[in-house]
Amino acid sequence: MKSKRKTTIKDIANVLKITPSAVSRALNDNPRISDKTKEAVKKVALELEYQPNQLASALRSGKSNLVGVIVPKTNSYFFSTVVESIENELNKEGYNVIITQSNESYKKECRNIQTLLQTQVDGIIASLANETVDFSHYEKIKSKGIPLILYDRGENDIGVDYIGIDDYESSHLVVEHLVEQGCKRIAHLAGLSQARIYKNRIRGYVDALEKHNLPLDTDLIKESNLTLEDGRKKTKELLRLPNRPDAIYAAGDYAALGALQILQENNIKVPEEIALVGFSNEPFTSLIKPTITTISQHNKKIGKLVAKQFLKRVNDKNWKPVLTKTILKAELIIRDSSKKI
């Protein structure tokens, strides 16, 4: 089937017997064009299903009213809620959001940024992929003077605005709670330590053990991408240890769910034999049995703060990229999976 040719300004001009420049001015509400002509142009444009070329318009005006948002994965409640909050705030100010997914891939993240830059977005809001250790593609955004805001996963070396929770303190909250429940051998299903947030969660976990005079056993730290399957695999490894843990702290709720599945498949009572804590407060954590103790990351608040920071930057003609951090205090939501006492 042959695709329909796109309607152009010239087509509208031919119908109305006026010049293309007059059509362009009418569509842009130029005061030199009469209201009668504007109405006629808009009517014909609607009838012919005319769609303006956003890219050409952005190149002419230097403003597209588009903001690119990069998420590592779209199946995460945390990221979807953050994006929804960002979009709600930016829509109020006349901006539309283009959402891209890196799927934790460095190469895909680079392609996403290249596409967004070619689309002439007015700014980019991003959370880094797990694979990302080279930040040159983010330097390209900065060199063009385009506002760049990082959320949840960011790196100090990029030197821009960052908004997220206190990952180090989050681990302290978890370990403190598990110690209060009588746990003495706490395992950590960690994210990849090359990412700053997971490095901070590991550091917080290690320091919290030391604070409570608990020995550090590196066999109890298992790094992964924190998928459900990773949670299952790493928990099997923990159960094969001669001295298995009496608690598991997963740095992601899907890994915690995978851990719970393995524990239940092996008839291990949760939390009586092994307590369990996740991270992110995914909706399923409050629906399954036992309900999973987890960390709330204040998703909506992060999205709102990110949007407001972008608006502040894009409206400041003298803005230059510098490192700023807005760190929110995490909240531990205690549920059945960790309540031994």
XYZ file of C-alpha atoms in Angstrom:
341
model
C 0.000 0.000 0.000
C 1.370 3.382 -1.053
C 1.873 5.818 1.828
C -0.017 9.113 1.707
C 2.087 12.173 0.829
C 2.475 14.607 3.708
C 0.617 17.893 3.424
C 2.881 20.939 3.136
C 2.405 24.674 3.645
C 2.387 25.009 -0.160
C -0.671 22.722 -0.376
C -2.581 24.966 2.027
C -1.438 28.048 0.102
C -2.653 26.575 -3.215
C -6.135 25.890 -1.776
C -6.471 29.414 -0.402
C -4.683 31.159 -3.314
C -2.243 32.905 -0.942
C 1.532 32.713 -0.531
C 3.264 29.995 1.541
C 4.838 32.711 3.700
C 1.356 34.034 4.542
C 0.292 30.502 5.564
C 3.391 30.185 7.748
C 2.713 33.509 9.452
C -0.933 32.577 10.011
C 0.004 29.259 11.608
C 2.422 31.099 13.895
C -0.241 33.653 14.871
C 1.646 36.587 13.337
C -0.152 39.899 14.129
C 0.352 41.070 10.514
C -2.131 38.411 9.335
C -5.862 39.084 9.721
C -8.014 36.923 11.988
C -10.115 35.933 8.968
C -7.051 34.563 7.130
C -5.805 32.802 10.250
C -9.124 31.015 10.675
C -9.191 30.013 6.991
C -5.632 28.662 7.165
C -6.338 26.669 10.336
C -9.525 25.233 8.795
C -7.771 24.042 5.621
C -4.782 22.754 7.635
C -7.173 20.630 9.691
C -8.990 19.338 6.603
C -5.720 18.395 4.891
C -4.335 16.863 8.125
C -1.318 19.152 8.047
C 1.406 18.310 10.584
C 4.087 20.953 11.199
C 7.724 19.865 10.962
C 8.814 20.122 14.607
C 12.496 19.723 13.768
C 12.456 22.534 11.212
C 10.525 24.716 13.623
C 13.036 24.014 16.396
C 15.952 24.854 14.108
C 14.342 28.192 13.211
C 13.333 29.221 16.716
C 16.046 27.532 18.762
C 13.342 25.979 20.965
C 11.428 22.720 20.515
C 9.536 22.450 23.806
C 10.697 18.827 23.897
C 12.582 17.217 26.781
C 14.315 13.855 26.483
C 14.099 11.446 29.412
C 16.346 8.370 29.549
C 15.407 5.452 31.812
C 17.485 2.286 32.336
C 14.359 0.095 32.219
C 10.680 0.826 31.686
C 9.344 -2.191 33.597
C 10.394 -0.621 36.910
C 7.702 1.024 39.021
C 10.303 3.449 40.350
C 11.321 4.727 36.908
C 7.789 4.766 35.471
C 6.550 6.781 38.465
C 9.457 9.221 38.253
C 8.794 9.765 34.537
C 5.064 10.263 35.141
C 5.865 12.913 37.756
C 8.371 14.633 35.437
C 5.863 14.672 32.588
C 3.057 16.066 34.766
C 5.233 18.986 35.869
C 6.676 19.758 32.425
C 3.311 19.511 30.631
C 2.052 22.349 32.835
C 4.794 24.543 31.364
C 4.112 23.579 27.742
C 6.813 20.907 27.351
C 6.339 17.432 25.888
C 8.471 14.503 26.984
C 10.266 11.968 24.762
C 11.026 8.774 26.712
C 13.888 6.468 25.704
C 15.133 3.275 27.357
C 18.785 2.237 27.622
C 17.894 -1.259 28.876
C 21.076 -1.007 31.008
C 23.175 -0.831 27.814
C 25.956 1.762 27.403
C 25.785 1.578 23.597
C 22.021 2.056 23.549
C 22.325 4.966 25.980
C 24.793 6.626 23.556
C 22.373 6.103 20.653
C 19.494 7.503 22.703
C 21.433 10.672 23.450
C 22.446 11.074 19.800
C 18.802 10.728 18.708
C 17.590 13.222 21.302
C 20.235 15.762 20.262
C 19.245 15.334 16.606
C 15.621 15.928 17.642
C 16.708 19.319 19.023
C 15.411 18.688 22.558
C 15.606 21.609 24.980
C 17.068 19.417 27.713
C 17.902 15.849 28.741
C 17.010 14.123 32.010
C 18.788 10.809 32.550
C 19.521 7.915 34.867
C 22.686 6.045 33.910
C 22.729 2.466 32.606
C 24.511 -0.144 34.709
C 27.117 -0.602 31.945
C 28.026 3.093 31.744
C 31.544 3.938 32.947
C 32.557 6.305 30.115
C 30.743 9.642 30.278
C 31.921 11.282 27.028
C 28.397 11.149 25.533
C 27.164 13.229 28.462
C 30.008 15.692 27.941
C 28.648 16.188 24.415
C 25.320 17.377 25.894
C 27.125 19.832 28.180
C 29.275 21.174 25.337
C 26.127 22.153 23.439
C 24.835 24.162 26.403
C 21.789 21.920 26.806
C 20.544 21.453 30.393
C 21.336 17.974 31.704
C 19.776 16.689 34.924
C 20.675 13.276 36.391
C 18.423 11.353 38.774
C 18.806 8.175 40.867
C 21.954 7.053 39.054
C 24.488 9.798 38.463
C 28.223 10.370 38.741
C 30.077 13.301 40.298
C 32.529 13.321 37.376
C 29.798 14.439 34.966
C 29.466 17.661 36.960
C 25.763 18.494 36.590
C 22.618 18.616 38.733
C 21.783 15.343 40.504
C 18.689 14.320 42.490
C 18.288 11.059 44.394
C 18.141 9.403 47.795
C 20.906 8.765 50.328
C 21.965 5.266 49.235
C 24.667 4.975 51.909
C 22.245 5.806 54.727
C 19.623 3.463 53.212
C 21.905 0.483 53.849
C 22.418 1.653 57.419
C 18.633 1.697 57.909
C 18.321 -1.865 56.594
C 21.208 -3.353 58.594
C 20.107 -1.515 61.764
C 16.616 -3.010 61.409
C 17.910 -6.540 60.777
C 20.264 -6.349 63.772
C 17.317 -5.261 65.926
C 15.533 -8.428 64.729
C 18.427 -10.523 66.008
C 20.177 -11.161 62.660
C 23.946 -11.652 62.847
C 24.900 -12.986 59.398
C 23.449 -10.577 56.850
C 24.005 -11.204 53.134
C 23.815 -8.460 50.492
C 22.515 -9.017 46.951
C 24.260 -5.956 45.542
C 24.061 -4.090 42.273
C 27.163 -3.729 40.098
C 29.690 -1.744 42.152
C 30.862 0.274 39.127
C 27.636 2.296 39.531
C 27.887 4.957 42.240
C 24.521 4.204 43.868
C 25.303 0.510 44.301
C 28.837 1.277 45.450
C 27.335 3.526 48.130
C 24.831 0.853 49.164
C 27.658 -1.685 49.520
C 29.744 0.838 51.465
C 26.791 1.593 53.747
C 26.221 -2.127 54.311
C 29.900 -2.753 55.170
C 30.129 0.248 57.533
C 26.855 -0.686 59.230
C 28.159 -4.206 59.923
C 31.273 -2.694 61.465
C 29.171 -0.285 63.542
C 27.317 -3.253 65.074
C 30.497 -5.330 65.528
C 29.446 -7.905 62.946
C 32.224 -9.564 60.900
C 32.441 -8.861 57.164
C 32.312 -12.009 55.048
C 32.854 -11.162 51.364
C 31.190 -14.467 50.404
C 27.925 -12.859 51.554
C 28.173 -10.020 48.975
C 26.830 -11.047 45.561
C 26.874 -8.480 42.740
C 24.483 -8.654 39.771
C 22.028 -6.673 37.625
C 19.384 -7.339 40.313
C 16.862 -9.029 38.019
C 14.471 -11.643 39.376
C 16.620 -14.376 37.846
C 19.753 -12.821 39.403
C 18.021 -12.927 42.786
C 17.242 -16.615 42.346
C 20.767 -17.486 41.159
C 22.615 -15.549 43.876
C 20.355 -16.888 46.639
C 21.119 -20.451 45.534
C 24.820 -19.585 45.906
C 24.216 -18.223 49.407
C 22.347 -21.370 50.451
C 25.276 -23.539 49.307
C 27.625 -21.812 51.794
C 28.713 -23.942 54.798
C 27.393 -21.204 57.082
C 24.361 -19.730 55.356
C 23.005 -16.228 56.183
C 20.141 -15.499 58.559
C 19.123 -12.417 56.546
C 19.301 -11.220 52.925
C 19.336 -7.534 51.969
C 18.705 -7.108 48.229
C 19.503 -3.772 46.566
C 16.448 -4.195 44.310
C 12.946 -5.580 44.840
C 13.009 -7.925 41.827
C 16.156 -9.574 43.194
C 14.392 -9.784 46.582
C 11.425 -11.502 44.894
C 13.782 -14.004 43.246
C 15.384 -14.642 46.646
C 11.969 -15.201 48.225
C 11.050 -17.729 45.541
C 14.190 -19.795 46.188
C 13.744 -19.649 49.957
C 10.154 -20.851 49.656
C 11.073 -23.560 47.137
C 13.588 -24.834 49.708
C 11.010 -24.734 52.529
C 12.986 -22.065 54.393
C 10.738 -19.982 56.627
C 10.778 -16.224 56.018
C 11.533 -14.399 58.273
C 11.948 -17.032 61.026
C 14.977 -18.740 59.413
C 16.078 -16.074 56.941
C 14.798 -12.495 57.005
C 14.479 -10.573 53.738
C 14.630 -6.886 52.763
C 14.337 -5.362 49.272
C 14.780 -1.900 47.781
C 12.435 0.382 45.769
C 8.957 -0.383 47.123
C 7.660 -2.016 43.945
C 3.845 -2.570 44.162
C 4.166 -6.368 44.365
C 6.124 -6.111 47.654
C 2.902 -5.294 49.513
C 0.778 -7.903 47.696
C 2.661 -11.192 48.091
C 3.059 -13.401 51.166
C 5.005 -12.622 53.163
C 4.929 -8.940 52.292
C 8.468 -7.667 51.655
C 10.215 -5.048 53.783
C 11.739 -2.469 51.451
C 13.168 1.026 51.003
C 10.970 3.813 49.579
C 12.840 6.119 47.192
C 10.212 8.906 47.074
C 9.659 8.383 43.334
C 7.117 11.173 42.757
C 9.075 13.719 44.757
C 12.249 12.961 42.786
C 10.347 13.425 39.500
C 8.897 16.733 40.640
C 12.273 18.064 41.826
C 13.967 16.960 38.584
C 11.357 18.785 36.464
C 11.637 21.957 38.539
C 15.443 21.885 38.300
C 15.231 21.569 34.504
C 12.814 24.521 34.304
C 15.139 26.575 36.484
C 18.118 25.795 34.248
C 16.389 26.251 30.888
C 15.073 29.672 31.917
C 18.460 30.905 33.143
C 20.345 32.454 30.217
C 23.555 32.642 32.265
C 23.429 29.001 33.402
C 26.588 26.922 33.196
C 26.776 23.223 34.191
C 28.094 22.641 37.719
C 27.791 19.757 40.167
C 24.855 20.178 42.558
C 23.222 17.467 44.638
C 19.747 17.184 46.105
C 19.753 14.145 48.402
C 16.502 12.877 49.919
C 16.330 10.831 53.100
C 15.212 7.262 52.416
C 12.379 5.550 54.269
C 12.381 1.937 55.463
C 8.958 0.298 55.113
C 8.887 -2.616 57.551
C 6.716 -5.577 56.530
C 6.362 -9.284 57.347
C 9.488 -10.589 55.555
C 11.853 -9.186 58.181
C 9.813 -9.041 61.385
C 11.282 -11.776 63.555
C 10.441 -10.058 66.825
